[in-house]
Amino acid sequence: MKHETAKSAALFERAEHVIPGGVNSPVRAFKAVGGTPRFITSATGAWLRDADGNDYIDLIGSWGPMIMGHSRPEVVAAVQEAAVKGFSFGTPSTGEVELAEEIVARVEPVDQVRLVSSGTEATMSAIRLARGYTGRAKIVKFAGCYHGHVDALLAQAGSGLATFSLPDTPGVTGAQASDTIVVDYNDAAGLETVFAEHGDEIACVITEASPGNMGVVPPRDGFTNTIRRLTRAHGALMISDEVMTGFRVSAAGWYGYEAESLGYPEGPADLFTFGKVMGGGFPAAAFGGRADVMEHLAPTGPVYQAGTLSGNPVATAAGLTTLKLTTELDVYSHISRAADILRPAVASALEAEGVAHTIQSANSMFSVFFTDHEVINYDDARTQNVERYSAFFNAMLDAGIHMPPSAFEAWFLSYAHTDEILDRIISALPAAAKAAASVPNTQGN
Ligand SMILES: *Cc1c(COP(=O)(O)O)cnc(C)c1O
């Protein structure tokens, strides 16, 4: 069924006059999938309602934060209670202590956290801290890992064996990119080489704890431990970016999952970054880690970092209540079970139509690549047939299921994705698989 979209279309047209591309974050514009972005006016549980009054089952979850589903009553109540007491004080406040304590209690290697307002701010600040702590300039990141729109992290590998990088977007200078070294994810030998050449200049390696921003590409063969071993051996810090995975893939994020399943013989990362789930849909994020590193931050140390709205009382109330609910209601096993139901259903719908696909998981977080082989890095991820994803996406949307409007994203489940919701998603899959199959099987873009 095609939805009536006149009101969304009119809003988009208005938006395009006053907001570049009509959106405040590029992926929302539907450029990768075509069609009219839906302007959402309200959301409850697993459902989104758009300006034309259409309802969709949500598989974006605001790109991760809405792990309890939308408008969860306890979170609404906590936000209301906080809001009537004042919106922002610019002083220390109770909620920020409670949220920091909750994070520190969950993620064992994190002794202290500093609260900020976005994941971008968290990674930017963690990198400044690593540079300030080590007195070194260079940083290492992995191709396809996204850490927000930090200048130095919007870098791409230079040609061939060059270890200096190039800006990934106009507006980032050569100087900002040139201290960033980009390595393929899961490439232990490449990382060894970089450390052999530049080991004493490297302040830190930043990695997504388990990448989810090129689709889900988990670390292979103890890659996390390899990063840890090399950073420690060369006096560099390791920053594990858990903005997406944190408090989503387990109560202690990817750290908790990997510590339990694989162990950390080399020890955990020095610094962690968090966002998304910990704000419960409000702007709250954090970076944290070893106390001796964190104490290099002002006012105890020399590394400057600040924020007018950092630790905002309404945001911390939403975040803390969301985190408490995840453990009280055992949201992690709910989501694992939902993923265990959905993954094989997607696979069998695509198999029935002969659509090549690979489903990859970071514990309960998964994504579907329209490619026939394992994806271990960004080059592999880009072999997927994005036209097939667009056809699949649009067929799902027509059936009332709002997937992420990009092939390079996880499918975000929540506590509100009940069996009844999953059944609705599953019943939309055969037609979407057929739509994908109607696109020629030419891989790569
Ligand atoms: C979303 C994300 C960020 C950026 O967070 P924002 O709040 O959008 O700035 C950073 N790192 C990872 C791993 C993310 O998924």
Tab-separated table of C-alpha atoms and ligand atoms in Angstrom:
chain	number	residue	atom	x	y	z
A	1	MET	CA	0.000	0.000	0.000
A	2	LYS	CA	1.376	3.406	-0.953
A	3	HIS	CA	0.845	5.948	1.787
A	4	GLU	CA	-0.578	9.413	1.350
A	5	THR	CA	2.449	11.677	1.830
A	6	ALA	CA	1.196	15.116	0.773
A	7	LYS	CA	1.782	16.683	4.180
A	8	SER	CA	5.290	15.246	4.576
A	9	ALA	CA	6.099	16.374	1.038
A	10	ALA	CA	4.860	19.900	1.776
A	11	LEU	CA	6.854	20.045	5.009
A	12	PHE	CA	9.951	18.795	3.198
A	13	GLU	CA	9.531	21.516	0.590
A	14	ARG	CA	9.176	24.153	3.321
A	15	ALA	CA	12.154	22.701	5.157
A	16	GLU	CA	14.335	22.850	2.061
A	17	HIS	CA	13.979	26.629	2.048
A	18	VAL	CA	15.255	27.110	5.571
A	19	ILE	CA	17.338	24.009	6.377
A	20	PRO	CA	20.040	22.728	3.990
A	21	GLY	CA	18.548	19.752	2.170
A	22	GLY	CA	15.533	20.046	4.443
A	23	VAL	CA	17.169	17.995	7.199
A	24	ASN	CA	19.363	18.420	10.256
A	25	SER	CA	21.323	15.204	9.641
A	26	PRO	CA	21.971	14.072	6.050
A	27	VAL	CA	20.726	10.462	6.187
A	28	ARG	CA	17.210	11.685	7.017
A	29	ALA	CA	16.782	13.142	3.518
A	30	PHE	CA	16.219	9.653	1.957
A	31	LYS	CA	18.855	10.407	-0.718
A	32	ALA	CA	20.108	6.818	-0.565
A	33	VAL	CA	16.683	5.233	-0.927
A	34	GLY	CA	14.604	7.807	-2.815
A	35	GLY	CA	11.135	9.048	-1.987
A	36	THR	CA	9.670	11.451	0.523
A	37	PRO	CA	11.144	11.497	4.030
A	38	ARG	CA	8.331	11.084	6.515
A	39	PHE	CA	7.900	13.965	8.942
A	40	ILE	CA	7.155	12.290	12.237
A	41	THR	CA	4.753	14.057	14.551
A	42	SER	CA	4.553	11.544	17.388
A	43	ALA	CA	5.817	8.150	18.449
A	44	THR	CA	4.673	5.591	20.996
A	45	GLY	CA	6.200	2.202	21.740
A	46	ALA	CA	7.410	0.707	18.462
A	47	TRP	CA	5.268	3.054	16.364
A	48	LEU	CA	5.934	6.279	14.487
A	49	ARG	CA	3.109	8.493	13.229
A	50	ASP	CA	3.742	10.901	10.379
A	51	ALA	CA	2.198	14.246	9.444
A	52	ASP	CA	-0.280	12.556	7.099
A	53	GLY	CA	-1.481	10.304	9.914
A	54	ASN	CA	0.275	7.142	8.685
A	55	ASP	CA	1.650	4.719	11.264
A	56	TYR	CA	4.914	2.838	10.820
A	57	ILE	CA	6.736	0.254	12.890
A	58	ASP	CA	10.040	1.877	13.755
A	59	LEU	CA	13.331	0.097	13.105
A	60	ILE	CA	15.445	3.235	13.472
A	61	GLY	CA	14.828	3.927	17.152
A	62	SER	CA	16.357	7.399	16.665
A	63	TRP	CA	19.500	5.492	15.551
A	64	GLY	CA	19.782	3.717	18.869
A	65	PRO	CA	18.602	5.760	21.850
A	66	MET	CA	15.011	4.505	22.008
A	67	ILE	CA	15.834	1.118	23.520
A	68	MET	CA	12.699	1.268	25.716
A	69	GLY	CA	10.492	2.234	22.763
A	70	HIS	CA	9.013	5.692	22.346
A	71	SER	CA	7.242	7.655	25.087
A	72	ARG	CA	7.883	4.992	27.676
A	73	PRO	CA	5.655	6.142	30.574
A	74	GLU	CA	8.341	5.925	33.297
A	75	VAL	CA	10.717	7.999	31.183
A	76	VAL	CA	8.012	10.547	30.354
A	77	ALA	CA	7.265	10.859	34.073
A	78	ALA	CA	10.940	11.312	34.972
A	79	VAL	CA	11.321	13.996	32.319
A	80	GLN	CA	8.210	15.818	33.494
A	81	GLU	CA	9.322	15.630	37.090
A	82	ALA	CA	12.746	17.017	36.206
A	83	ALA	CA	11.359	19.711	33.907
A	84	VAL	CA	9.090	21.281	36.501
A	85	LYS	CA	12.138	21.695	38.734
A	86	GLY	CA	13.985	23.757	36.147
A	87	PHE	CA	15.598	23.081	32.775
A	88	SER	CA	19.245	23.909	33.284
A	89	PHE	CA	21.197	25.364	36.175
A	90	GLY	CA	24.768	25.796	34.999
A	91	THR	CA	25.807	24.412	38.390
A	92	PRO	CA	26.487	20.887	39.604
A	93	SER	CA	23.242	18.942	40.075
A	94	THR	CA	22.051	15.635	41.494
A	95	GLY	CA	21.025	13.873	38.294
A	96	GLU	CA	24.459	14.078	36.747
A	97	VAL	CA	26.019	12.341	39.754
A	98	GLU	CA	23.448	9.564	39.575
A	99	LEU	CA	23.923	9.053	35.848
A	100	ALA	CA	27.718	9.041	36.192
A	101	GLU	CA	27.457	6.510	39.045
A	102	GLU	CA	25.229	4.272	36.940
A	103	ILE	CA	27.716	4.280	34.048
A	104	VAL	CA	30.709	3.692	36.313
A	105	ALA	CA	28.873	0.840	38.045
A	106	ARG	CA	28.122	-0.841	34.723
A	107	VAL	CA	31.393	-0.545	32.841
A	108	GLU	CA	34.107	-1.872	35.087
A	109	PRO	CA	37.158	-0.145	33.521
A	110	VAL	CA	35.412	3.242	33.726
A	111	ASP	CA	36.364	5.000	36.979
A	112	GLN	CA	35.130	8.458	36.017
A	113	VAL	CA	33.022	10.029	33.292
A	114	ARG	CA	32.570	13.544	32.028
A	115	LEU	CA	29.090	14.229	30.646
A	116	VAL	CA	28.630	16.055	27.335
A	117	SER	CA	25.707	16.548	24.957
A	118	SER	CA	26.492	14.460	21.860
A	119	GLY	CA	28.539	11.495	20.766
A	120	THR	CA	30.567	13.809	18.561
A	121	GLU	CA	31.519	15.887	21.574
A	122	ALA	CA	32.427	12.736	23.485
A	123	THR	CA	34.856	11.429	20.855
A	124	MET	CA	36.305	14.878	20.151
A	125	SER	CA	36.972	15.408	23.850
A	126	ALA	CA	38.375	11.900	24.368
A	127	ILE	CA	40.871	12.504	21.567
A	128	ARG	CA	41.911	15.856	23.003
A	129	LEU	CA	42.393	14.189	26.362
A	130	ALA	CA	44.475	11.385	24.814
A	131	ARG	CA	46.666	13.940	23.055
A	132	GLY	CA	46.987	16.018	26.210
A	133	TYR	CA	47.781	12.978	28.334
A	134	THR	CA	50.400	11.503	26.002
A	135	GLY	CA	51.789	14.731	24.601
A	136	ARG	CA	51.564	13.149	21.133
A	137	ALA	CA	49.782	14.341	18.000
A	138	LYS	CA	48.867	11.388	15.805
A	139	ILE	CA	45.701	9.358	16.106
A	140	VAL	CA	44.665	6.134	14.412
A	141	LYS	CA	41.148	5.362	13.231
A	142	PHE	CA	39.639	2.601	11.112
A	143	ALA	CA	38.011	3.101	7.722
A	144	GLY	CA	34.228	2.803	7.983
A	145	CYS	CA	34.151	3.522	11.722
A	146	TYR	CA	32.089	6.619	12.448
A	147	HIS	CA	32.727	8.680	15.534
A	148	GLY	CA	30.549	11.693	14.815
A	149	HIS	CA	31.573	14.662	12.706
A	150	VAL	CA	34.842	15.493	14.485
A	151	ASP	CA	37.207	17.221	12.018
A	152	ALA	CA	40.182	14.961	12.635
A	153	LEU	CA	38.012	11.860	12.325
A	154	LEU	CA	36.542	12.826	8.963
A	155	ALA	CA	39.671	11.534	7.276
A	156	GLN	CA	40.237	8.871	4.668
A	157	ALA	CA	43.326	6.872	3.852
A	158	GLY	CA	45.761	8.422	1.395
A	159	SER	CA	46.835	6.459	-1.659
A	160	GLY	CA	48.831	3.254	-1.463
A	161	LEU	CA	51.120	2.835	1.473
A	162	ALA	CA	51.007	6.489	2.523
A	163	THR	CA	50.258	6.709	6.203
A	164	PHE	CA	49.075	10.301	6.096
A	165	SER	CA	45.393	10.809	5.407
A	166	LEU	CA	43.232	13.126	3.360
A	167	PRO	CA	40.159	15.081	4.402
A	168	ASP	CA	36.959	13.100	3.871
A	169	THR	CA	34.909	16.269	3.402
A	170	PRO	CA	35.540	19.835	2.270
A	171	GLY	CA	35.993	22.013	5.318
A	172	VAL	CA	38.449	19.678	7.011
A	173	THR	CA	41.950	20.932	6.324
A	174	GLY	CA	44.893	18.849	5.185
A	175	ALA	CA	46.547	19.722	8.490
A	176	GLN	CA	43.609	18.401	10.515
A	177	ALA	CA	43.569	15.150	8.537
A	178	SER	CA	47.326	14.720	8.338
A	179	ASP	CA	47.704	13.700	11.988
A	180	THR	CA	45.116	10.967	11.468
A	181	ILE	CA	46.205	7.544	10.236
A	182	VAL	CA	43.459	5.414	8.722
A	183	VAL	CA	43.726	1.618	8.809
A	184	ASP	CA	41.280	-1.020	7.546
A	185	TYR	CA	39.141	-2.498	10.296
A	186	ASN	CA	40.160	-6.019	11.359
A	187	ASP	CA	43.572	-5.502	9.715
A	188	ALA	CA	45.932	-6.530	12.522
A	189	ALA	CA	48.973	-6.594	10.216
A	190	GLY	CA	48.205	-3.079	8.935
A	191	LEU	CA	47.962	-1.806	12.486
A	192	GLU	CA	51.275	-3.498	13.398
A	193	THR	CA	52.934	-1.731	10.468
A	194	VAL	CA	51.579	1.660	11.489
A	195	PHE	CA	52.849	1.190	15.039
A	196	ALA	CA	56.225	-0.054	13.792
A	197	GLU	CA	56.616	3.169	11.802
A	198	HIS	CA	54.939	5.756	14.029
A	199	GLY	CA	54.575	4.086	17.430
A	200	ASP	CA	56.124	6.898	19.456
A	201	GLU	CA	54.037	9.612	17.748
A	202	ILE	CA	50.620	7.987	18.285
A	203	ALA	CA	48.428	9.424	21.046
A	204	CYS	CA	45.589	6.954	20.639
A	205	VAL	CA	43.710	4.461	18.543
A	206	ILE	CA	39.986	5.110	18.427
A	207	THR	CA	37.719	2.282	17.351
A	208	GLU	CA	34.016	1.572	17.412
A	209	ALA	CA	33.763	-1.084	20.119
A	210	SER	CA	32.059	-3.248	17.505
A	211	PRO	CA	31.456	-1.210	14.367
A	212	GLY	CA	27.834	-0.497	13.515
A	213	ASN	CA	28.122	2.492	11.210
A	214	MET	CA	29.160	0.548	8.085
A	215	GLY	CA	26.534	-2.024	8.908
A	216	VAL	CA	27.469	-4.393	11.720
A	217	VAL	CA	31.085	-5.580	11.375
A	218	PRO	CA	32.231	-7.231	14.595
A	219	PRO	CA	35.910	-7.557	15.528
A	220	ARG	CA	37.442	-10.822	14.281
A	221	ASP	CA	40.049	-13.039	15.864
A	222	GLY	CA	40.538	-10.950	18.952
A	223	PHE	CA	41.098	-7.734	17.000
A	224	THR	CA	40.156	-5.698	20.081
A	225	ASN	CA	42.970	-7.406	21.978
A	226	THR	CA	45.398	-6.664	19.143
A	227	ILE	CA	44.553	-2.960	19.383
A	228	ARG	CA	45.066	-3.112	23.128
A	229	ARG	CA	48.391	-4.948	22.874
A	230	LEU	CA	49.844	-2.522	20.328
A	231	THR	CA	48.628	0.654	22.044
A	232	ARG	CA	50.007	-0.477	25.393
A	233	ALA	CA	53.340	-1.573	23.908
A	234	HIS	CA	53.799	1.864	22.345
A	235	GLY	CA	52.469	4.050	25.150
A	236	ALA	CA	49.336	5.082	23.240
A	237	LEU	CA	45.817	5.125	24.662
A	238	MET	CA	42.975	2.999	23.353
A	239	ILE	CA	39.570	4.669	23.000
A	240	SER	CA	36.615	2.342	22.607
A	241	ASP	CA	33.693	4.227	21.058
A	242	GLU	CA	30.550	2.696	22.531
A	243	VAL	CA	28.194	5.491	21.492
A	244	MET	CA	26.116	2.962	19.531
A	245	THR	CA	26.842	-0.316	21.340
A	246	GLY	CA	26.993	1.079	24.882
A	247	PHE	CA	24.061	-0.054	27.059
A	248	ARG	CA	22.522	-1.614	23.926
A	249	VAL	CA	24.311	-4.898	23.295
A	250	SER	CA	24.531	-5.646	27.016
A	251	ALA	CA	24.139	-3.780	30.308
A	252	ALA	CA	27.852	-2.974	30.019
A	253	GLY	CA	27.798	-2.527	26.246
A	254	TRP	CA	30.189	-4.289	23.899
A	255	TYR	CA	32.773	-4.215	26.691
A	256	GLY	CA	30.546	-6.349	28.888
A	257	TYR	CA	29.708	-8.752	26.102
A	258	GLU	CA	33.274	-9.186	24.872
A	259	ALA	CA	34.785	-9.355	28.353
A	260	GLU	CA	32.475	-12.262	29.073
A	261	SER	CA	32.634	-14.088	25.740
A	262	LEU	CA	36.277	-13.593	24.756
A	263	GLY	CA	37.989	-12.017	27.716
A	264	TYR	CA	40.518	-9.226	27.627
A	265	PRO	CA	43.921	-10.829	28.191
A	266	GLU	CA	45.504	-7.524	27.194
A	267	GLY	CA	43.190	-5.508	29.442
A	268	PRO	CA	40.352	-3.150	28.536
A	269	ALA	CA	40.490	0.198	26.712
A	270	ASP	CA	41.722	3.280	28.591
A	271	LEU	CA	38.857	5.506	27.516
A	272	PHE	CA	35.284	4.847	26.434
A	273	THR	CA	32.734	7.078	24.766
A	274	PHE	CA	28.985	6.765	25.227
A	275	GLY	CA	25.853	8.419	23.859
A	276	LYS	CA	22.579	7.318	22.286
A	277	VAL	CA	20.966	4.912	24.857
A	278	MET	CA	22.419	6.776	27.861
A	279	GLY	CA	20.434	9.899	26.906
A	280	GLY	CA	17.158	8.038	26.453
A	281	GLY	CA	16.390	10.267	23.446
A	282	PHE	CA	17.740	13.482	24.984
A	283	PRO	CA	21.112	15.072	24.233
A	284	ALA	CA	23.369	13.349	26.745
A	285	ALA	CA	26.662	11.596	26.060
A	286	ALA	CA	29.856	10.910	27.971
A	287	PHE	CA	33.483	9.956	27.819
A	288	GLY	CA	35.231	8.195	30.638
A	289	GLY	CA	37.858	5.741	31.722
A	290	ARG	CA	40.844	5.352	33.996
A	291	ALA	CA	40.894	7.916	36.784
A	292	ASP	CA	44.547	8.825	36.228
A	293	VAL	CA	43.745	9.708	32.607
A	294	MET	CA	40.447	11.447	33.353
A	295	GLU	CA	42.096	13.569	36.027
A	296	HIS	CA	44.076	15.268	33.282
A	297	LEU	CA	40.865	17.136	32.499
A	298	ALA	CA	40.234	20.607	33.869
A	299	PRO	CA	39.692	21.508	36.649
A	300	THR	CA	41.919	18.767	38.158
A	301	GLY	CA	44.270	18.749	35.169
A	302	PRO	CA	45.377	20.927	32.286
A	303	VAL	CA	43.231	19.609	29.405
A	304	TYR	CA	40.357	22.022	28.815
A	305	GLN	CA	36.836	20.756	28.180
A	306	ALA	CA	33.472	22.333	29.103
A	307	GLY	CA	29.782	22.632	28.199
A	308	THR	CA	26.911	24.982	29.060
A	309	LEU	CA	24.332	22.202	28.903
A	310	SER	CA	26.581	19.300	29.991
A	311	GLY	CA	24.839	17.138	32.596
A	312	ASN	CA	21.520	18.811	31.825
A	313	PRO	CA	18.980	17.767	34.494
A	314	VAL	CA	16.174	16.851	32.073
A	315	ALA	CA	18.510	14.814	29.864
A	316	THR	CA	20.122	13.026	32.795
A	317	ALA	CA	16.680	12.149	34.183
A	318	ALA	CA	15.682	10.599	30.838
A	319	GLY	CA	18.992	8.758	30.554
A	320	LEU	CA	19.097	7.434	34.093
A	321	THR	CA	15.492	6.236	33.993
A	322	THR	CA	16.104	4.530	30.651
A	323	LEU	CA	19.210	2.773	31.953
A	324	LYS	CA	17.476	1.633	35.143
A	325	LEU	CA	14.581	0.201	33.127
A	326	THR	CA	16.889	-1.784	30.857
A	327	THR	CA	18.102	-3.882	33.756
A	328	GLU	CA	14.872	-3.910	35.795
A	329	LEU	CA	12.929	-5.278	32.830
A	330	ASP	CA	15.742	-7.410	31.406
A	331	VAL	CA	15.551	-5.519	28.155
A	332	TYR	CA	18.753	-7.155	26.916
A	333	SER	CA	17.284	-10.636	26.796
A	334	HIS	CA	14.098	-9.250	25.270
A	335	ILE	CA	16.062	-7.683	22.422
A	336	SER	CA	18.269	-10.765	21.971
A	337	ARG	CA	15.198	-12.903	21.625
A	338	ALA	CA	13.596	-10.474	19.177
A	339	ALA	CA	16.775	-10.474	17.084
A	340	ASP	CA	16.835	-14.283	17.182
A	341	ILE	CA	13.308	-14.293	15.759
A	342	LEU	CA	13.894	-11.628	13.128
A	343	ARG	CA	17.262	-12.702	11.688
A	344	PRO	CA	16.184	-16.144	10.419
A	345	ALA	CA	12.926	-14.681	9.113
A	346	VAL	CA	14.838	-12.124	7.052
A	347	ALA	CA	17.237	-14.797	5.839
A	348	SER	CA	14.499	-17.148	4.715
A	349	ALA	CA	12.531	-14.401	2.945
A	350	LEU	CA	15.653	-13.349	1.030
A	351	GLU	CA	16.663	-16.953	0.319
A	352	ALA	CA	13.219	-17.711	-1.061
A	353	GLU	CA	13.777	-14.993	-3.676
A	354	GLY	CA	17.429	-15.865	-4.283
A	355	VAL	CA	18.657	-12.516	-2.942
A	356	ALA	CA	22.327	-12.688	-1.892
A	357	HIS	CA	22.719	-11.476	1.662
A	358	THR	CA	24.884	-11.692	4.761
A	359	ILE	CA	23.509	-11.032	8.226
A	360	GLN	CA	26.084	-9.942	10.794
A	361	SER	CA	25.675	-9.438	14.494
A	362	ALA	CA	27.278	-7.774	17.462
A	363	ASN	CA	25.432	-9.827	20.043
A	364	SER	CA	21.784	-8.700	19.591
A	365	MET	CA	22.603	-5.811	17.226
A	366	PHE	CA	22.524	-6.915	13.607
A	367	SER	CA	22.424	-5.686	10.058
A	368	VAL	CA	21.687	-7.208	6.683
A	369	PHE	CA	24.198	-6.727	3.851
A	370	PHE	CA	22.987	-7.318	0.316
A	371	THR	CA	26.182	-9.137	-0.585
A	372	ASP	CA	27.123	-12.803	-0.672
A	373	HIS	CA	30.247	-12.811	1.487
A	374	GLU	CA	31.358	-12.024	5.004
A	375	VAL	CA	31.972	-8.328	5.617
A	376	ILE	CA	35.110	-7.692	7.647
A	377	ASN	CA	35.856	-4.095	6.659
A	378	TYR	CA	34.522	-1.058	4.860
A	379	ASP	CA	35.696	-2.175	1.398
A	380	ASP	CA	33.652	-5.362	1.848
A	381	ALA	CA	30.661	-3.377	3.099
A	382	ARG	CA	30.742	-1.307	-0.051
A	383	THR	CA	30.402	-4.358	-2.265
A	384	GLN	CA	26.772	-4.619	-1.236
A	385	ASN	CA	24.029	-3.957	-3.741
A	386	VAL	CA	22.597	-0.695	-2.440
A	387	GLU	CA	19.937	-0.588	-5.168
A	388	ARG	CA	18.573	-3.843	-3.808
A	389	TYR	CA	18.482	-2.322	-0.343
A	390	SER	CA	16.551	0.684	-1.686
A	391	ALA	CA	13.945	-1.584	-3.262
A	392	PHE	CA	13.713	-3.576	-0.037
A	393	PHE	CA	13.484	-0.407	2.070
A	394	ASN	CA	10.712	1.093	-0.051
A	395	ALA	CA	8.667	-2.100	-0.071
A	396	MET	CA	8.969	-2.304	3.713
A	397	LEU	CA	7.989	1.349	4.036
A	398	ASP	CA	4.928	0.775	1.837
A	399	ALA	CA	4.021	-2.078	4.181
A	400	GLY	CA	4.313	0.266	7.167
A	401	ILE	CA	7.776	-0.691	8.406
A	402	HIS	CA	10.242	2.201	8.667
A	403	MET	CA	13.764	0.818	8.188
A	404	PRO	CA	16.903	2.980	8.400
A	405	PRO	CA	17.105	4.879	5.072
A	406	SER	CA	20.617	3.585	4.323
A	407	ALA	CA	22.073	0.137	3.655
A	408	PHE	CA	24.972	0.806	6.045
A	409	GLU	CA	22.989	0.721	9.279
A	410	ALA	CA	21.895	-1.668	11.982
A	411	TRP	CA	18.234	-2.550	12.474
A	412	PHE	CA	17.398	-1.059	15.854
A	413	LEU	CA	15.128	-3.132	18.059
A	414	SER	CA	13.640	-2.092	21.382
A	415	TYR	CA	11.689	-3.407	24.328
A	416	ALA	CA	8.550	-2.294	22.489
A	417	HIS	CA	9.229	-4.770	19.662
A	418	THR	CA	6.865	-7.416	20.956
A	419	ASP	CA	5.962	-10.666	19.236
A	420	GLU	CA	2.975	-8.976	17.648
A	421	ILE	CA	5.195	-6.228	16.208
A	422	LEU	CA	7.723	-8.814	15.019
A	423	ASP	CA	4.928	-10.742	13.286
A	424	ARG	CA	3.960	-7.619	11.389
A	425	ILE	CA	7.546	-7.065	10.315
A	426	ILE	CA	7.892	-10.694	9.291
A	427	SER	CA	4.740	-10.624	7.219
A	428	ALA	CA	6.134	-7.675	5.235
A	429	LEU	CA	9.363	-9.497	4.378
A	430	PRO	CA	8.326	-11.693	1.413
A	431	ALA	CA	7.133	-8.739	-0.706
A	432	ALA	CA	10.215	-6.708	0.216
A	433	ALA	CA	12.468	-9.645	-0.697
A	434	LYS	CA	10.656	-9.900	-4.039
A	435	ALA	CA	11.223	-6.181	-4.621
A	436	ALA	CA	14.935	-6.630	-3.872
A	437	ALA	CA	15.092	-9.619	-6.236
A	438	SER	CA	13.664	-7.487	-9.044
A	439	VAL	CA	16.872	-5.391	-8.983
A	440	PRO	CA	19.708	-6.953	-11.056
A	441	ASN	CA	22.367	-8.670	-9.010
A	442	THR	CA	25.257	-6.333	-9.773
A	443	GLN	CA	27.271	-5.863	-6.625
A	444	GLY	CA	29.351	-2.852	-5.749
A	445	ASN	CA	28.662	0.820	-6.119
B	1	LIG	C1	26.140	8.062	16.613
B	1	LIG	C2	27.597	7.836	16.841
B	1	LIG	C3	28.472	8.896	17.158
B	1	LIG	C4	28.055	10.317	17.100
B	1	LIG	O1	27.092	10.645	18.043
B	1	LIG	P1	26.210	11.983	17.844
B	1	LIG	O2	25.402	12.063	19.079
B	1	LIG	O3	25.425	11.771	16.587
B	1	LIG	O4	27.177	13.109	17.698
B	1	LIG	C5	29.771	8.582	17.495
B	1	LIG	N1	30.202	7.309	17.498
B	1	LIG	C6	29.404	6.278	17.183
B	1	LIG	C7	29.936	4.891	17.239
B	1	LIG	C8	28.083	6.501	16.832
B	1	LIG	O5	27.302	5.475	16.485
